[in-house]
Amino acid sequence: MELLQFCAPCLFGLEGILADELRRMGAQRVTPQNGRVLFEGDAAMLARANIQSRYAERIQLMLGTFRAVTFDQLFEGVKALPWEHFIGKTDRFPVKGWSLQSALHSIPDCQKIIKKAVVERLKSRYHVGWFEETGALYQIQFTILKDEVTLLIDTSGAGLHKRGYRRNAGGAPIKETLAAAIVDVTRARLSPVICDPCCGSGTMLIEAALAAKRIAPGIGRRFAAAQWPLVPYDIWEAERAHAKEAERPDQQFTAVGGDIDPEAVRLTKDNAFKAGVGDHIEASVRDLKTFEPQGERGIVLCNPPYGERLLDIREAQRIIRELGRVFVPQKGWQYAIISPDEQFEELFGRQAKKRRKLYNGMLKCQLYIFE
């Protein structure tokens, strides 16, 4: 089978981590770019990336790229692409996308032109006058950046950060893909103890547990491409079985969460059991002021309130000072805190040993690591 072209969008700052992950999966010609990673693979790779990726936001088929500054150029460019290789006579193919710094800036007009071009292409191939669009979903995604048009088809459906365990969440939770990346950067999956004294709905602890047990994040969910003839049922079953075989159910791992809000603690416990790691995560109502590292070694992961939505900035900075007081230097322990506050180290009271720029959504943050 001819290799397919894929695009995996990701949060800014995660491109390198995602590229390494895809290479380990067997992806070919892996190319990190700003906010995405391009790669090649077969139908099995499509299923594998959806099931196993911890850092991608979704997996998209890449149909082609071309330059367009007029609607005629957009129409002809879209019409020239081989849509019939994927979309059948009865399938659904809605269109959505975005445009930045481009001559074609009207999103509704671009959607109409692209839809019309795809219809005309399929009409010429299937020799039908209209399409009922009642079958499998092929969500067409377009991006236009500086007049460069990219056409894609989404294979994932719901975003890959939606693992399925966090149907309920507290206010302003960290995204699962970002939490997984922090676990990777700190190598938390190798630590005997993980702590999060501001655990919220438990995302950081759960992602650490999933990584430690090598549980594929998409093992229990379905994907848009599961309805496509391109990826037969036996490929999905084989990839799920392969992911299941890689799990380490006997891996020793303990995660301890605390939060001053009883509802957050309840959410952490509920979400942990939904994720299949409830037996490895302890959570209790606890004031940050009382935190003390327990044991000879471990890692503290923390995503304190930013003061953007939940608290005002002064209260957020008070919490950072409190973190600096209770996260005392101790042999065998590492502290990793993500924050957008440019005064973080000054407020915390110490210089971080390592810093890494990450984005929580569109908010630029730093991951501060103290050892």
C-alpha positions as a Python dict, from the first residue, in 0.01 Angstrom:
ca = {
    (1, 'M'): (0, 0, 0),
    (2, 'E'): (122, 348, -83),
    (3, 'L'): (218, 545, 225),
    (4, 'L'): (-34, 802, 346),
    (5, 'Q'): (57, 1158, 446),
    (6, 'F'): (-46, 1259, 798),
    (7, 'C'): (-51, 1571, 1012),
    (8, 'A'): (-65, 1562, 1392),
    (9, 'P'): (-147, 1904, 1544),
    (10, 'C'): (-17, 1962, 1897),
    (11, 'L'): (19, 2231, 2159),
    (12, 'F'): (310, 2467, 2093),
    (13, 'G'): (621, 2337, 2267),
    (14, 'L'): (531, 1970, 2228),
    (15, 'E'): (650, 1925, 1869),
    (16, 'G'): (976, 1749, 1960),
    (17, 'I'): (816, 1520, 2217),
    (18, 'L'): (540, 1423, 1972),
    (19, 'A'): (790, 1365, 1690),
    (20, 'D'): (992, 1127, 1908),
    (21, 'E'): (676, 943, 2006),
    (22, 'L'): (571, 896, 1643),
    (23, 'R'): (917, 768, 1548),
    (24, 'R'): (896, 509, 1827),
    (25, 'M'): (563, 398, 1679),
    (26, 'G'): (726, 338, 1342),
    (27, 'A'): (614, 652, 1157),
    (28, 'Q'): (828, 752, 858),
    (29, 'R'): (960, 1089, 742),
    (30, 'V'): (865, 1255, 1070),
    (31, 'T'): (892, 1634, 1036),
    (32, 'P'): (821, 1865, 1333),
    (33, 'Q'): (681, 2208, 1245),
    (34, 'N'): (530, 2488, 1454),
    (35, 'G'): (223, 2345, 1627),
    (36, 'R'): (221, 2019, 1431),
    (37, 'V'): (420, 1717, 1319),
    (38, 'L'): (402, 1574, 966),
    (39, 'F'): (468, 1204, 906),
    (40, 'E'): (396, 911, 677),
    (41, 'G'): (257, 565, 736),
    (42, 'D'): (0, 306, 634),
    (43, 'A'): (-354, 236, 758),
    (44, 'A'): (-215, 53, 1063),
    (45, 'M'): (-11, 363, 1149),
    (46, 'L'): (-331, 569, 1135),
    (47, 'A'): (-494, 343, 1393),
    (48, 'R'): (-178, 314, 1605),
    (49, 'A'): (-125, 691, 1629),
    (50, 'N'): (-485, 748, 1734),
    (51, 'I'): (-478, 475, 1999),
    (52, 'Q'): (-132, 538, 2142),
    (53, 'S'): (-41, 906, 2107),
    (54, 'R'): (-26, 1091, 2438),
    (55, 'Y'): (68, 1429, 2291),
    (56, 'A'): (-114, 1476, 1957),
    (57, 'E'): (-440, 1672, 1954),
    (58, 'R'): (-569, 1464, 1662),
    (59, 'I'): (-447, 1270, 1358),
    (60, 'Q'): (-532, 1411, 1017),
    (61, 'L'): (-489, 1278, 664),
    (62, 'M'): (-306, 1536, 456),
    (63, 'L'): (-456, 1567, 105),
    (64, 'G'): (-234, 1843, -29),
    (65, 'T'): (-106, 2199, -12),
    (66, 'F'): (-105, 2480, -267),
    (67, 'R'): (-98, 2859, -287),
    (68, 'A'): (-420, 3054, -346),
    (69, 'V'): (-496, 3425, -336),
    (70, 'T'): (-826, 3410, -529),
    (71, 'F'): (-1136, 3195, -493),
    (72, 'D'): (-1078, 3056, -843),
    (73, 'Q'): (-734, 2935, -738),
    (74, 'L'): (-881, 2786, -420),
    (75, 'F'): (-1153, 2605, -617),
    (76, 'E'): (-915, 2460, -874),
    (77, 'G'): (-659, 2360, -611),
    (78, 'V'): (-918, 2172, -407),
    (79, 'K'): (-1077, 2010, -713),
    (80, 'A'): (-740, 1872, -822),
    (81, 'L'): (-701, 1664, -504),
    (82, 'P'): (-797, 1289, -499),
    (83, 'W'): (-1099, 1309, -268),
    (84, 'E'): (-1253, 993, -420),
    (85, 'H'): (-969, 785, -272),
    (86, 'F'): (-1130, 837, 68),
    (87, 'I'): (-1486, 973, 44),
    (88, 'G'): (-1758, 738, -87),
    (89, 'K'): (-2086, 815, -264),
    (90, 'T'): (-2294, 827, 54),
    (91, 'D'): (-2038, 963, 302),
    (92, 'R'): (-2060, 1292, 491),
    (93, 'F'): (-1794, 1556, 425),
    (94, 'P'): (-1857, 1884, 610),
    (95, 'V'): (-1593, 2156, 587),
    (96, 'K'): (-1439, 2377, 855),
    (97, 'G'): (-1113, 2563, 899),
    (98, 'W'): (-929, 2890, 956),
    (99, 'S'): (-731, 3156, 772),
    (100, 'L'): (-455, 3384, 899),
    (101, 'Q'): (-257, 3657, 722),
    (102, 'S'): (-408, 3557, 387),
    (103, 'A'): (-594, 3722, 100),
    (104, 'L'): (-877, 3468, 145),
    (105, 'H'): (-986, 3570, 493),
    (106, 'S'): (-1363, 3502, 484),
    (107, 'I'): (-1408, 3162, 650),
    (108, 'P'): (-1773, 3111, 534),
    (109, 'D'): (-1677, 3188, 172),
    (110, 'C'): (-1379, 2952, 188),
    (111, 'Q'): (-1600, 2677, 330),
    (112, 'K'): (-1851, 2717, 45),
    (113, 'I'): (-1582, 2717, -225),
    (114, 'I'): (-1406, 2411, -83),
    (115, 'K'): (-1732, 2220, -41),
    (116, 'K'): (-1834, 2302, -400),
    (117, 'A'): (-1494, 2195, -535),
    (118, 'V'): (-1505, 1860, -351),
    (119, 'V'): (-1860, 1798, -476),
    (120, 'E'): (-1759, 1872, -836),
    (121, 'R'): (-1461, 1638, -808),
    (122, 'L'): (-1674, 1356, -667),
    (123, 'K'): (-1948, 1413, -925),
    (124, 'S'): (-1697, 1364, -1204),
    (125, 'R'): (-1569, 1042, -1047),
    (126, 'Y'): (-1896, 884, -931),
    (127, 'H'): (-2118, 1021, -1209),
    (128, 'V'): (-2399, 1121, -974),
    (129, 'G'): (-2585, 1450, -951),
    (130, 'W'): (-2610, 1483, -574),
    (131, 'F'): (-2478, 1333, -251),
    (132, 'E'): (-2708, 1223, 31),
    (133, 'E'): (-2430, 1239, 296),
    (134, 'T'): (-2571, 980, 534),
    (135, 'G'): (-2266, 752, 568),
    (136, 'A'): (-1933, 770, 749),
    (137, 'L'): (-1800, 1110, 854),
    (138, 'Y'): (-1502, 1260, 671),
    (139, 'Q'): (-1452, 1596, 839),
    (140, 'I'): (-1262, 1818, 595),
    (141, 'Q'): (-1030, 2067, 762),
    (142, 'F'): (-861, 2354, 580),
    (143, 'T'): (-591, 2591, 698),
    (144, 'I'): (-477, 2899, 509),
    (145, 'L'): (-161, 3060, 644),
    (146, 'K'): (5, 3339, 446),
    (147, 'D'): (-188, 3225, 137),
    (148, 'E'): (-66, 2864, 172),
    (149, 'V'): (-368, 2632, 169),
    (150, 'T'): (-358, 2291, 338),
    (151, 'L'): (-644, 2039, 301),
    (152, 'L'): (-687, 1760, 555),
    (153, 'I'): (-939, 1498, 664),
    (154, 'D'): (-974, 1433, 1036),
    (155, 'T'): (-940, 1068, 1143),
    (156, 'S'): (-990, 1111, 1517),
    (157, 'G'): (-1333, 1257, 1576),
    (158, 'A'): (-1325, 1405, 1925),
    (159, 'G'): (-983, 1549, 2011),
    (160, 'L'): (-729, 1296, 2136),
    (161, 'H'): (-695, 1484, 2465),
    (162, 'K'): (-1044, 1353, 2543),
    (163, 'R'): (-929, 1020, 2684),
    (164, 'G'): (-1274, 942, 2821),
    (165, 'Y'): (-1195, 947, 3191),
    (166, 'R'): (-1251, 1318, 3256),
    (167, 'R'): (-1620, 1362, 3182),
    (168, 'N'): (-1627, 1582, 3490),
    (169, 'A'): (-1359, 1838, 3574),
    (170, 'G'): (-1296, 2122, 3810),
    (171, 'G'): (-1243, 2479, 3695),
    (172, 'A'): (-962, 2547, 3444),
    (173, 'P'): (-817, 2193, 3432),
    (174, 'I'): (-487, 2130, 3257),
    (175, 'K'): (-521, 1962, 2918),
    (176, 'E'): (-447, 1590, 2921),
    (177, 'T'): (-192, 1618, 2639),
    (178, 'L'): (0, 1889, 2825),
    (179, 'A'): (-9, 1693, 3150),
    (180, 'A'): (127, 1388, 2964),
    (181, 'A'): (409, 1599, 2821),
    (182, 'I'): (505, 1726, 3167),
    (183, 'V'): (515, 1365, 3285),
    (184, 'D'): (747, 1287, 2992),
    (185, 'V'): (980, 1586, 3045),
    (186, 'T'): (1022, 1509, 3416),
    (187, 'R'): (1041, 1131, 3361),
    (188, 'A'): (777, 1104, 3632),
    (189, 'R'): (665, 763, 3510),
    (190, 'L'): (995, 623, 3649),
    (191, 'S'): (948, 770, 3995),
    (192, 'P'): (814, 548, 4277),
    (193, 'V'): (601, 834, 4413),
    (194, 'I'): (423, 1121, 4235),
    (195, 'C'): (259, 1402, 4432),
    (196, 'D'): (28, 1684, 4327),
    (197, 'P'): (-82, 1902, 4623),
    (198, 'C'): (-311, 2109, 4393),
    (199, 'C'): (-458, 1809, 4212),
    (200, 'G'): (-787, 1960, 4090),
    (201, 'S'): (-958, 1685, 3889),
    (202, 'G'): (-648, 1463, 3899),
    (203, 'T'): (-528, 1498, 3540),
    (204, 'M'): (-155, 1520, 3618),
    (205, 'L'): (-165, 1216, 3848),
    (206, 'I'): (-375, 1010, 3607),
    (207, 'E'): (-151, 1083, 3309),
    (208, 'A'): (153, 985, 3518),
    (209, 'A'): (-16, 660, 3615),
    (210, 'L'): (-118, 581, 3255),
    (211, 'A'): (241, 639, 3140),
    (212, 'A'): (389, 430, 3422),
    (213, 'K'): (154, 141, 3348),
    (214, 'R'): (200, 194, 2972),
    (215, 'I'): (-175, 214, 2918),
    (216, 'A'): (-246, 362, 2575),
    (217, 'P'): (-457, 678, 2621),
    (218, 'G'): (-697, 586, 2339),
    (219, 'I'): (-732, 217, 2419),
    (220, 'G'): (-1093, 250, 2530),
    (221, 'R'): (-1237, 502, 2284),
    (222, 'R'): (-1358, 509, 1924),
    (223, 'F'): (-1241, 718, 1633),
    (224, 'A'): (-1399, 865, 1320),
    (225, 'A'): (-1182, 650, 1091),
    (226, 'A'): (-1316, 330, 1253),
    (227, 'Q'): (-1605, 361, 1003),
    (228, 'W'): (-1379, 398, 700),
    (229, 'P'): (-1313, 115, 451),
    (230, 'L'): (-953, 242, 442),
    (231, 'V'): (-894, 103, 792),
    (232, 'P'): (-1063, -238, 827),
    (233, 'Y'): (-1190, -362, 1161),
    (234, 'D'): (-912, -619, 1196),
    (235, 'I'): (-648, -343, 1183),
    (236, 'W'): (-810, -162, 1474),
    (237, 'E'): (-836, -488, 1669),
    (238, 'A'): (-473, -576, 1599),
    (239, 'E'): (-351, -232, 1709),
    (240, 'R'): (-558, -243, 2028),
    (241, 'A'): (-422, -591, 2103),
    (242, 'H'): (-68, -469, 2042),
    (243, 'A'): (-121, -176, 2279),
    (244, 'K'): (-271, -408, 2539),
    (245, 'E'): (29, -640, 2523),
    (246, 'A'): (261, -347, 2599),
    (247, 'E'): (86, -266, 2928),
    (248, 'R'): (265, -324, 3258),
    (249, 'P'): (-12, -412, 3506),
    (250, 'D'): (236, -515, 3777),
    (251, 'Q'): (440, -194, 3761),
    (252, 'Q'): (473, -46, 4110),
    (253, 'F'): (352, 312, 4117),
    (254, 'T'): (194, 543, 4372),
    (255, 'A'): (40, 883, 4309),
    (256, 'V'): (-75, 1108, 4592),
    (257, 'G'): (-303, 1405, 4541),
    (258, 'G'): (-430, 1673, 4771),
    (259, 'D'): (-665, 1967, 4734),
    (260, 'I'): (-838, 2203, 4973),
    (261, 'D'): (-1166, 2152, 4782),
    (262, 'P'): (-1352, 1827, 4873),
    (263, 'E'): (-1526, 1827, 4533),
    (264, 'A'): (-1187, 1830, 4356),
    (265, 'V'): (-1074, 1532, 4562),
    (266, 'R'): (-1395, 1345, 4473),
    (267, 'L'): (-1338, 1421, 4103),
    (268, 'T'): (-979, 1297, 4121),
    (269, 'K'): (-1091, 965, 4268),
    (270, 'D'): (-1378, 923, 4020),
    (271, 'N'): (-1163, 1010, 3719),
    (272, 'A'): (-881, 781, 3832),
    (273, 'F'): (-1116, 482, 3847),
    (274, 'K'): (-1263, 570, 3506),
    (275, 'A'): (-908, 572, 3368),
    (276, 'G'): (-838, 230, 3519),
    (277, 'V'): (-571, 354, 3762),
    (278, 'G'): (-783, 415, 4071),
    (279, 'D'): (-591, 159, 4276),
    (280, 'H'): (-270, 358, 4228),
    (281, 'I'): (-394, 707, 4316),
    (282, 'E'): (-465, 835, 4665),
    (283, 'A'): (-638, 1170, 4713),
    (284, 'S'): (-743, 1355, 5026),
    (285, 'V'): (-864, 1697, 5136),
    (286, 'R'): (-554, 1884, 5237),
    (287, 'D'): (-434, 2240, 5270),
    (288, 'L'): (-123, 2322, 5067),
    (289, 'K'): (33, 2468, 5382),
    (290, 'T'): (62, 2121, 5533),
    (291, 'F'): (244, 1958, 5241),
    (292, 'E'): (559, 1761, 5319),
    (293, 'P'): (740, 1518, 5087),
    (294, 'Q'): (709, 1163, 5220),
    (295, 'G'): (972, 897, 5148),
    (296, 'E'): (1328, 897, 5023),
    (297, 'R'): (1254, 1013, 4670),
    (298, 'G'): (974, 1124, 4443),
    (299, 'I'): (848, 1394, 4210),
    (300, 'V'): (599, 1672, 4276),
    (301, 'L'): (400, 1788, 3971),
    (302, 'C'): (195, 2101, 4015),
    (303, 'N'): (-33, 2322, 3806),
    (304, 'P'): (-130, 2598, 4052),
    (305, 'P'): (-405, 2852, 3971),
    (306, 'Y'): (-284, 3121, 3730),
    (307, 'G'): (-504, 3413, 3829),
    (308, 'E'): (-646, 3422, 3475),
    (309, 'R'): (-993, 3285, 3545),
    (310, 'L'): (-1028, 3133, 3889),
    (311, 'L'): (-840, 3370, 4118),
    (312, 'D'): (-708, 3720, 4093),
    (313, 'I'): (-338, 3761, 4025),
    (314, 'R'): (-252, 3854, 4384),
    (315, 'E'): (-404, 3533, 4516),
    (316, 'A'): (-223, 3331, 4249),
    (317, 'Q'): (107, 3492, 4347),
    (318, 'R'): (37, 3421, 4714),
    (319, 'I'): (4, 3054, 4624),
    (320, 'I'): (340, 3064, 4440),
    (321, 'R'): (503, 3203, 4756),
    (322, 'E'): (341, 2926, 4954),
    (323, 'L'): (475, 2669, 4710),
    (324, 'G'): (825, 2808, 4761),
    (325, 'R'): (784, 2769, 5136),
    (326, 'V'): (654, 2410, 5139),
    (327, 'F'): (851, 2270, 4842),
    (328, 'V'): (1173, 2256, 5043),
    (329, 'P'): (1494, 2127, 4882),
    (330, 'Q'): (1529, 1764, 4984),
    (331, 'K'): (1763, 1496, 4854),
    (332, 'G'): (1587, 1257, 4619),
    (333, 'W'): (1296, 1491, 4543),
    (334, 'Q'): (1218, 1697, 4235),
    (335, 'Y'): (955, 1970, 4197),
    (336, 'A'): (803, 2063, 3859),
    (337, 'I'): (559, 2355, 3844),
    (338, 'I'): (398, 2506, 3533),
    (339, 'S'): (312, 2876, 3547),
    (340, 'P'): (268, 3177, 3314),
    (341, 'D'): (388, 3424, 3580),
    (342, 'E'): (711, 3589, 3462),
    (343, 'Q'): (797, 3665, 3826),
    (344, 'F'): (760, 3302, 3928),
    (345, 'E'): (1118, 3236, 4045),
    (346, 'E'): (1127, 3564, 4238),
    (347, 'L'): (798, 3479, 4409),
    (348, 'F'): (900, 3116, 4466),
    (349, 'G'): (1226, 3227, 4625),
    (350, 'R'): (1469, 3010, 4425),
    (351, 'Q'): (1606, 2976, 4074),
    (352, 'A'): (1492, 2669, 3884),
    (353, 'K'): (1755, 2419, 3774),
    (354, 'K'): (1573, 2374, 3443),
    (355, 'R'): (1309, 2568, 3254),
    (356, 'R'): (1107, 2467, 2951),
    (357, 'K'): (863, 2682, 2753),
    (358, 'L'): (523, 2519, 2709),
    (359, 'Y'): (180, 2646, 2611),
    (360, 'N'): (-135, 2576, 2808),
    (361, 'G'): (-376, 2636, 2522),
    (362, 'M'): (-259, 2971, 2383),
    (363, 'L'): (-116, 3085, 2717),
    (364, 'K'): (264, 3088, 2722),
    (365, 'C'): (398, 2919, 3033),
    (366, 'Q'): (724, 2791, 3175),
    (367, 'L'): (777, 2454, 3334),
    (368, 'Y'): (1008, 2522, 3629),
    (369, 'I'): (1202, 2221, 3756),
    (370, 'F'): (1372, 2231, 4095),
    (371, 'E'): (1600, 1949, 4206),
}
